[in-house]
Coordinates of C-alpha atoms in Angstrom, one line a residue:
Chain A
M1 CA 21.3 24.7 -8.4
I2 CA 21.1 23.3 -4.9
D3 CA 21.1 25.7 -2.1
I4 CA 24.1 25.0 0.3
S5 CA 22.0 26.1 3.4
L6 CA 19.5 23.4 2.5
I7 CA 22.2 20.6 2.9
S8 CA 23.0 21.8 6.4
K9 CA 19.3 21.8 7.3
V10 CA 18.8 18.3 5.9
R11 CA 21.9 17.1 7.8
K12 CA 20.6 18.7 11.1
W13 CA 17.2 17.2 10.5
L14 CA 18.7 13.7 9.9
I15 CA 20.9 13.9 13.0
W16 CA 18.0 15.0 15.2
T17 CA 15.7 12.2 13.8
A18 CA 18.4 9.6 14.4
V19 CA 19.1 10.8 18.0
S20 CA 15.4 11.0 18.8
A21 CA 14.8 7.5 17.4
V22 CA 17.8 6.0 19.3
A23 CA 16.6 7.8 22.5
F24 CA 13.0 6.6 22.1
F25 CA 13.9 2.9 21.4
G26 CA 16.7 3.0 24.0
V27 CA 14.4 4.2 26.8
I28 CA 11.9 1.5 26.0
A29 CA 14.7 -1.1 25.9
V30 CA 16.0 0.1 29.4
I31 CA 12.4 -0.1 30.8
S32 CA 12.0 -3.6 29.3
L33 CA 15.3 -4.7 30.7
V34 CA 14.3 -3.5 34.2
I35 CA 10.9 -5.2 34.1
S36 CA 12.2 -8.5 32.7
W37 CA 15.3 -8.5 34.9
G38 CA 15.6 -11.9 36.7
V39 CA 12.8 -13.4 34.8
L40 CA 14.0 -16.6 33.3
A41 CA 12.8 -17.4 29.7
K42 CA 10.6 -20.5 29.6
P43 CA 12.8 -23.4 28.3
M44 CA 11.6 -25.0 25.1
Q45 CA 10.9 -28.7 25.6
Y46 CA 10.6 -29.8 22.0
K47 CA 14.4 -29.9 21.4
K48 CA 14.6 -32.9 23.7
V49 CA 12.1 -34.8 21.5
V50 CA 12.5 -33.5 18.0
P51 CA 15.9 -34.4 16.4
D52 CA 17.9 -31.8 14.5
I53 CA 18.0 -32.2 10.7
R54 CA 21.6 -32.4 9.6
L55 CA 22.6 -32.9 6.0
N56 CA 26.1 -33.8 4.8
P57 CA 27.3 -32.5 1.4
G58 CA 25.5 -34.4 -1.3
E59 CA 23.2 -36.2 1.2
R60 CA 19.5 -36.4 0.5
K61 CA 16.7 -37.1 3.0
V62 CA 13.0 -37.5 2.7
I63 CA 11.2 -36.2 5.8
E64 CA 7.5 -35.9 6.3
F65 CA 6.2 -32.7 8.0
E66 CA 3.0 -31.6 9.5
S67 CA 2.2 -28.1 8.6
F68 CA -0.1 -25.5 10.1
C69 CA -1.7 -22.4 8.7
L70 CA -0.6 -19.2 10.5
D71 CA -2.9 -16.8 8.8
H72 CA -6.6 -17.6 8.9
S73 CA -7.7 -14.8 6.5
R74 CA -5.4 -15.9 3.6
G75 CA -6.5 -18.1 0.7
G76 CA -5.7 -21.8 0.5
P77 CA -2.5 -22.8 -1.2
R78 CA -2.6 -23.9 -4.9
S79 CA -1.0 -27.1 -6.2
A80 CA 1.6 -25.1 -8.2
D81 CA 2.8 -23.1 -5.1
A82 CA 6.4 -23.8 -4.2
Y83 CA 7.3 -24.3 -0.5
S84 CA 10.6 -23.7 1.2
L85 CA 11.6 -24.9 4.6
M86 CA 12.6 -21.8 6.6
G87 CA 12.1 -20.0 9.9
T88 CA 9.2 -17.7 10.3
P89 CA 9.3 -14.3 12.2
A90 CA 5.8 -15.1 13.5
I91 CA 7.3 -17.5 16.0
K92 CA 9.2 -14.6 17.6
L93 CA 6.6 -11.8 17.0
R94 CA 3.3 -13.5 17.8
P95 CA 2.8 -14.1 21.5
Y96 CA 2.1 -17.7 22.6
L97 CA 2.6 -19.3 19.2
R98 CA 6.0 -20.7 20.2
D99 CA 4.5 -22.1 23.4
I100 CA 1.7 -23.9 21.5
F101 CA 4.1 -25.5 19.0
D102 CA 6.4 -26.4 21.9
E103 CA 3.6 -28.2 23.7
Y104 CA 2.5 -30.0 20.6
L105 CA 6.0 -31.1 19.5
S106 CA 6.8 -32.2 23.0
H107 CA 3.6 -34.3 23.4
P108 CA 2.4 -35.0 19.8
S109 CA 0.2 -38.0 20.8
R110 CA -1.7 -36.0 23.4
W111 CA -3.1 -33.3 21.1
R112 CA -5.0 -33.6 17.8
Q113 CA -3.7 -31.6 14.8
S114 CA -7.1 -29.9 14.3
D115 CA -7.1 -28.6 17.9
V116 CA -3.5 -27.3 17.5
Q117 CA -4.6 -25.5 14.3
Q118 CA -7.5 -23.8 16.1
A119 CA -5.0 -22.8 18.9
V120 CA -2.7 -21.3 16.3
W121 CA -5.5 -19.3 14.8
Y122 CA -6.5 -18.3 18.3
T123 CA -3.1 -16.5 18.7
E124 CA -4.2 -14.2 15.8
G125 CA -6.8 -12.8 18.1
R126 CA -9.8 -13.4 15.8
T127 CA -11.3 -16.4 17.7
Q128 CA -13.2 -15.9 21.0
W129 CA -12.2 -18.1 23.9
E130 CA -15.8 -19.1 24.5
T131 CA -16.1 -20.6 21.0
L132 CA -13.1 -23.0 21.5
S133 CA -13.7 -26.6 22.5
P134 CA -12.6 -27.9 26.0
E135 CA -9.7 -29.7 24.4
Q136 CA -8.5 -26.6 22.5
R137 CA -8.8 -24.5 25.7
M138 CA -6.9 -27.2 27.6
L139 CA -4.1 -27.2 25.0
I140 CA -3.8 -23.3 25.2
K141 CA -3.9 -23.4 29.0
T142 CA -1.3 -26.1 29.2
A143 CA 1.0 -24.4 26.7
T144 CA 0.8 -20.8 28.0
G145 CA -0.2 -21.4 31.7
K146 CA -3.1 -18.9 31.3
E147 CA -6.8 -18.9 30.6
D148 CA -7.7 -16.8 27.5
P149 CA -4.2 -15.3 27.3
V150 CA -4.8 -13.4 24.1
S151 CA -7.6 -11.2 25.6
G152 CA -6.4 -7.6 25.9
H153 CA -2.9 -8.4 24.7
P154 CA -1.6 -5.2 23.0
V155 CA 0.7 -7.0 20.5
I156 CA -2.2 -9.2 19.3
F157 CA -4.5 -6.2 19.2
L158 CA -2.0 -4.3 17.1
S159 CA -1.5 -7.1 14.6
R160 CA -5.3 -7.5 14.3
M161 CA -5.6 -3.8 13.6
A162 CA -2.7 -3.9 11.2
S163 CA -4.1 -6.8 9.2
G164 CA -7.5 -5.1 9.0
F165 CA -6.5 -1.5 8.3
G166 CA -2.8 -1.7 7.3
V167 CA -3.5 -2.1 3.5
V168 CA -6.2 0.6 3.6
V169 CA -4.0 3.1 5.5
K170 CA -1.0 2.4 3.3
T171 CA -3.0 2.7 0.0
N172 CA -4.8 5.9 1.1
L173 CA -1.7 7.7 2.5
T174 CA 0.4 6.7 -0.6
L175 CA -2.3 7.9 -2.9
A176 CA -2.6 11.2 -1.0
V177 CA 1.2 11.8 -1.0
L178 CA 1.6 10.9 -4.7
A179 CA -1.4 13.1 -5.7
F180 CA 0.0 16.0 -3.7
F181 CA 3.4 15.7 -5.4
L182 CA 1.7 15.2 -8.7
V183 CA -0.2 18.5 -8.3
V184 CA 3.0 20.3 -7.1
F185 CA 5.2 19.0 -10.0
T186 CA 2.7 19.0 -12.9
M187 CA 0.1 21.8 -12.4
T188 CA 0.7 25.4 -13.3
S189 CA -0.8 26.9 -10.1
P190 CA -0.5 24.0 -7.6
L191 CA -1.1 26.0 -4.4
A192 CA -4.6 27.0 -5.6
V193 CA -5.5 23.3 -6.4
I194 CA -4.1 22.1 -3.1
E195 CA -6.0 24.8 -1.2
R196 CA -9.3 23.9 -3.0
G197 CA -8.7 20.3 -2.1
I198 CA -8.4 20.9 1.7
S199 CA -10.8 23.9 2.0
W200 CA -13.6 21.6 3.2
M201 CA -11.7 20.6 6.4
V202 CA -9.5 23.7 7.1
S203 CA -10.7 27.3 8.0
P204 CA -10.1 30.0 5.4
R205 CA -7.8 31.8 7.9
L206 CA -5.6 28.8 8.3
L207 CA -5.6 28.4 4.5
Q208 CA -4.4 31.9 4.1
K209 CA -1.7 31.3 6.7
F210 CA -0.6 28.2 4.9
S211 CA -0.3 30.0 1.5
E212 CA 1.7 32.7 3.2
S213 CA 3.9 30.3 5.1
R214 CA 7.3 29.0 4.0
A215 CA 5.7 25.6 2.9
G216 CA 3.2 27.4 0.7
Q217 CA 6.0 29.5 -0.9
T218 CA 8.2 26.4 -1.4
I219 CA 5.3 24.7 -3.3
N220 CA 5.1 27.7 -5.7
T221 CA 8.9 27.9 -6.0
L222 CA 9.1 24.2 -6.8
A223 CA 6.3 24.5 -9.4
E224 CA 8.1 27.4 -11.1
N225 CA 11.5 25.7 -11.1
K226 CA 13.3 26.1 -14.4
E227 CA 14.7 22.6 -14.5
L228 CA 11.3 21.1 -13.8
N229 CA 9.8 23.2 -16.5
R230 CA 12.4 22.0 -18.9
V231 CA 11.6 18.4 -18.1
R232 CA 7.9 19.0 -18.6
I233 CA 8.4 20.7 -22.0
H234 CA 10.9 18.1 -23.1
T235 CA 8.5 15.3 -22.3
D236 CA 5.7 17.0 -24.1
V237 CA 7.9 17.7 -27.1
L238 CA 9.1 14.0 -27.2
F239 CA 5.5 12.8 -27.0
T240 CA 4.4 15.2 -29.7
R241 CA 7.3 14.0 -32.0
L242 CA 6.2 10.4 -31.4
V243 CA 2.6 11.2 -32.4
F244 CA 3.9 13.3 -35.4
K245 CA 6.0 10.4 -36.6
I246 CA 2.9 8.2 -36.7
F247 CA 0.8 10.9 -38.4
P248 CA 3.3 12.5 -40.9
R249 CA 2.6 16.0 -42.3
K250 CA 0.9 15.9 -45.7
H251 CA 2.5 18.2 -48.3
Chain B
M1 CA 7.9 -12.1 30.3
G2 CA 11.4 -12.0 28.9
F3 CA 13.1 -8.9 27.5
F4 CA 11.9 -9.3 23.9
E5 CA 8.3 -9.9 25.0
T6 CA 8.3 -6.9 27.3
Y7 CA 9.9 -4.7 24.6
S8 CA 7.3 -5.7 22.0
Y9 CA 4.6 -5.3 24.6
I10 CA 5.5 -1.7 25.3
L11 CA 6.2 -0.8 21.7
S12 CA 2.9 -2.2 20.6
Y13 CA 1.1 0.5 22.6
F14 CA 2.9 3.1 20.6
G15 CA 2.2 1.1 17.5
I16 CA -1.6 1.2 18.2
G17 CA -1.4 4.9 18.7
F18 CA 0.5 5.5 15.4
L19 CA -1.8 3.1 13.5
G20 CA -4.9 4.9 14.9
L21 CA -3.4 8.2 13.8
G22 CA -2.7 6.7 10.4
I23 CA -6.3 5.6 10.1
L24 CA -7.7 9.0 10.9
L25 CA -5.2 10.7 8.6
S26 CA -5.9 8.3 5.7
I27 CA -9.7 9.0 6.2
A28 CA -9.2 12.7 6.1
L29 CA -6.6 12.8 3.3
I30 CA -8.4 10.5 0.8
I31 CA -10.9 13.2 -0.1
P32 CA -8.4 16.0 -1.0
A33 CA -6.3 13.3 -2.7
C34 CA -9.4 12.4 -4.8
Y35 CA -9.9 16.1 -5.7
W36 CA -6.2 16.6 -6.6
L37 CA -6.3 13.4 -8.7
F38 CA -9.5 14.4 -10.6
T39 CA -8.3 17.9 -11.2
S40 CA -4.8 16.9 -12.5
L41 CA -6.4 14.2 -14.6
S42 CA -9.1 16.2 -16.4
V43 CA -7.3 19.5 -17.0
N44 CA -6.2 19.8 -20.7
Q45 CA -3.9 22.8 -20.1
G46 CA -0.2 23.1 -19.5
S47 CA 2.2 20.1 -20.1
V48 CA -0.5 17.5 -20.5
A49 CA 1.6 14.6 -21.8
F50 CA 4.1 15.0 -18.9
R51 CA 1.3 15.1 -16.3
R52 CA -0.6 12.1 -17.7
I53 CA 2.4 9.9 -18.1
I54 CA 3.2 10.5 -14.4
L55 CA -0.4 10.0 -13.5
M56 CA -0.5 6.7 -15.4
F57 CA 2.5 5.5 -13.3
V58 CA 0.8 6.7 -10.1
V59 CA -2.5 4.9 -10.9
T60 CA -0.7 1.8 -12.0
Y61 CA 1.5 1.8 -8.8
I62 CA -1.5 2.3 -6.4
S63 CA -3.6 -0.3 -8.2
F64 CA -0.9 -3.0 -8.4
A65 CA 0.3 -2.4 -4.8
Y66 CA -3.3 -2.7 -3.6
L67 CA -4.1 -5.8 -5.6
R68 CA -0.8 -7.5 -4.6
S69 CA -1.5 -7.2 -0.9
P70 CA -1.7 -10.6 0.9
S71 CA -5.4 -10.1 1.7
F72 CA -6.2 -10.6 -2.0
Y73 CA -4.3 -13.8 -2.5
E74 CA -7.4 -15.5 -4.1
I75 CA -7.5 -13.1 -7.2
M76 CA -4.0 -14.0 -8.4
G77 CA -3.9 -15.4 -11.9
W78 CA -5.6 -13.2 -14.5
W79 CA -5.5 -9.7 -13.1
K80 CA -2.4 -8.7 -15.0
T81 CA -3.9 -9.9 -18.3
T82 CA -7.1 -8.1 -17.5
F83 CA -5.2 -4.9 -16.8
L84 CA -3.3 -5.2 -20.1
I85 CA -6.4 -5.9 -22.2
T86 CA -8.4 -3.1 -20.6
F87 CA -5.4 -0.8 -21.1
I88 CA -5.3 -1.5 -24.8
I89 CA -9.1 -1.0 -25.1
G90 CA -8.8 2.2 -23.1
F91 CA -6.1 3.4 -25.4
I92 CA -7.7 2.4 -28.7
V93 CA -11.2 3.9 -28.1
P94 CA -10.2 7.6 -27.9
V95 CA -7.8 7.1 -30.8
L96 CA -10.6 5.7 -32.9
R97 CA -12.8 8.6 -31.9
M98 CA -10.1 11.1 -32.8
D99 CA -12.0 12.6 -35.7
I100 CA -15.0 13.6 -33.6
A101 CA -12.9 14.8 -30.5
R102 CA -12.6 18.5 -29.7
P103 CA -9.0 19.4 -28.8
D104 CA -10.0 22.9 -27.6
R105 CA -11.8 21.5 -24.5
K106 CA -10.4 22.8 -21.2
K107 CA -11.5 19.7 -19.2
D108 CA -11.9 16.1 -20.2
R109 CA -15.1 14.9 -18.5
G110 CA -14.7 11.3 -19.8
I111 CA -11.4 10.8 -17.9
A112 CA -12.8 12.5 -14.8
F113 CA -15.7 10.1 -14.9
I114 CA -13.5 7.0 -15.2
S115 CA -11.2 8.3 -12.4
G116 CA -14.3 8.8 -10.3
A117 CA -15.3 5.2 -10.9
W118 CA -11.7 4.0 -10.1
W119 CA -11.7 5.9 -6.8
S120 CA -15.2 4.7 -5.8
L121 CA -14.3 1.1 -6.5
L122 CA -11.1 1.5 -4.5
I123 CA -13.0 2.9 -1.5
F124 CA -15.7 0.3 -1.8
S125 CA -13.1 -2.5 -1.9
E126 CA -11.3 -1.0 1.1
A127 CA -14.6 -0.8 3.0
L128 CA -15.3 -4.5 2.2
L129 CA -11.7 -5.4 3.4
V130 CA -12.1 -3.5 6.7
S131 CA -15.5 -5.1 7.3
G132 CA -13.9 -8.6 7.0
A133 CA -15.1 -9.6 3.5
S134 CA -11.8 -10.6 2.0
Y135 CA -13.4 -12.6 -0.8
Q136 CA -14.3 -9.8 -3.3
V137 CA -13.0 -11.2 -6.6
V138 CA -15.7 -9.5 -8.7
V139 CA -15.0 -6.0 -7.2
L140 CA -11.2 -6.5 -7.6
Y141 CA -11.4 -7.6 -11.2
L142 CA -13.8 -4.6 -11.9
F143 CA -11.2 -2.4 -10.2
T144 CA -8.4 -3.9 -12.3
G145 CA -10.4 -3.3 -15.5
I146 CA -11.2 0.3 -14.6
S147 CA -7.5 0.9 -13.7
G148 CA -6.5 -0.4 -17.1
I149 CA -9.2 1.7 -18.9
L150 CA -8.1 4.8 -16.9
C151 CA -4.4 4.4 -17.7
G152 CA -5.0 3.5 -21.3
G153 CA -7.7 6.1 -21.7
M154 CA -5.4 8.8 -20.3
M155 CA -2.6 7.9 -22.8
G156 CA -5.1 7.4 -25.7
T157 CA -6.8 10.8 -25.1
T158 CA -3.5 12.6 -24.9
F159 CA -2.4 10.8 -28.1
A160 CA -5.6 11.6 -29.9
Q161 CA -5.5 15.3 -28.8
T162 CA -1.9 15.7 -30.1
A163 CA -2.7 13.9 -33.3
R164 CA -5.9 16.0 -33.8
R165 CA -3.9 19.2 -33.3
K166 CA -1.4 17.9 -36.0
I167 CA -4.2 17.0 -38.4
S168 CA -5.9 20.5 -37.9
E169 CA -2.5 22.1 -38.6
S170 CA -1.9 20.1 -41.8
V171 CA -5.4 20.8 -43.3
P172 CA -4.6 24.4 -44.3
A173 CA -1.2 23.2 -45.7
T174 CA -2.9 20.7 -48.0
G175 CA -5.6 23.2 -48.8
A176 CA -3.0 25.8 -50.0
Q177 CA -1.7 23.5 -52.7

C-alpha cells in the first residue's frame, strides 16, 4: 500500500524543484537581457545572395549542395547512409558557426571549401589558432570580427568537455545508479552490501550514521517489502517451471 | 552579444561546474558500483533467477548505450551479431557443463571473473575515449563479446543450477522404483 504522507512529500518536492528551476533560469535570463539590451544582432548577409527553396505540390527539383562536416571526431559517412535536408541545432548552439557560414555563403568565390571546413572544425575548439593557415585565419577574422575568438569561450569549452567526458560520465553514473537499485531490490541484506561497497571512501562513523538514518532504514524497508518479495519468488518459480518443463521428472 | 548568446554564455559556466562534479562523482562511484555488481552477480543465494534476469538487462542496457554513443560510429555493423553469438555461447557452455557443476556453491567465481573482465574493458575503453583515441574497434568488439558471454553465462549458469537441482531431486525417485 502507498503511504498518503509520501504523496504530499513528493508533491512538495516537485513544486520546490520546479520553483527553484524557474527562479534559476529566470534570474539568468534577466541578467542576459540586461547585458544584451540595446545590442543589435548581426544581420545575416547570405539571405540576399542565396535564394529560398520553394516547392509547389507535386513539383520536383534537383539542387546541388556543398556540405561540411560539423564534428571532426566522428567517422566518415558510408555509402548506404541516408541524408535528410534539415536544420541543425549546432547553428544556434555553437558560437561563430553561423558567422562562418554566412561569410562563405555571401562570398562563395572568395573562400576555398577546405578553408571553410577547417574554420568549421575550429569552432569545435579542438584546433589551435596557430596551426591554421593565414587564409583560414583571415576567414575566421572576417566572419567573426575577432582574432582567435574560440580561445577561452565557456560554451566551446563546455561542449569540448561534454564530447570528451559526456559518454563516460553518463555510463558510469547510470551503472552506479542501476547497480545500487539492483542491490536494494534483489539482495537479502542490501544495506550491508552497500556499506561494504562505499567503506573505502567513507569513515566508519559516517557509515554508521548512514545505516541509522532514514535513507538507510528506507533501503531495508524496501528490501523487505512483501510485494517485492512476491515478485522475486514468482519470477524464480516461473523460471524453475520453465527449466522443469525442459527436464521433466522421471518416474 | 545578443540575448541567446549571453544566456548560453552564462549557463555554460554552470554547465562546466555540473559536468566537473559529474566527472568527480562518476570516478568515485564506479568502484562501489563495480563491487555491488560483482557481489550481486556471484551470490548464489536468495532469488537468484530474479536477480540475474534483472542483471542481464542492466548489463545489456549499459553495454548497448555505451556502444551506440556517437563516438563509436565506426564500429556499427556487426556488434549486435557478435553480442548474439557470444550470448548463445555463454548460455550453452554452462548448460553443457551441468553434470559436473556444483549447485551447492555459495558464490560463482566464473561469473565474477567474467564480470571483472567486462568492467575492466569498459574502464579501459573509457580511458581510451577520454585520451582522444576514438578508433578502438578491437577493444569495443572484445567488450561486446564479453558482454554477450556475461549475459548468456548468467542465464546459462542459473538454468544449469536449477536443472541440476531438479536432476538431483529426481535421482532418489528413480532409485526407489
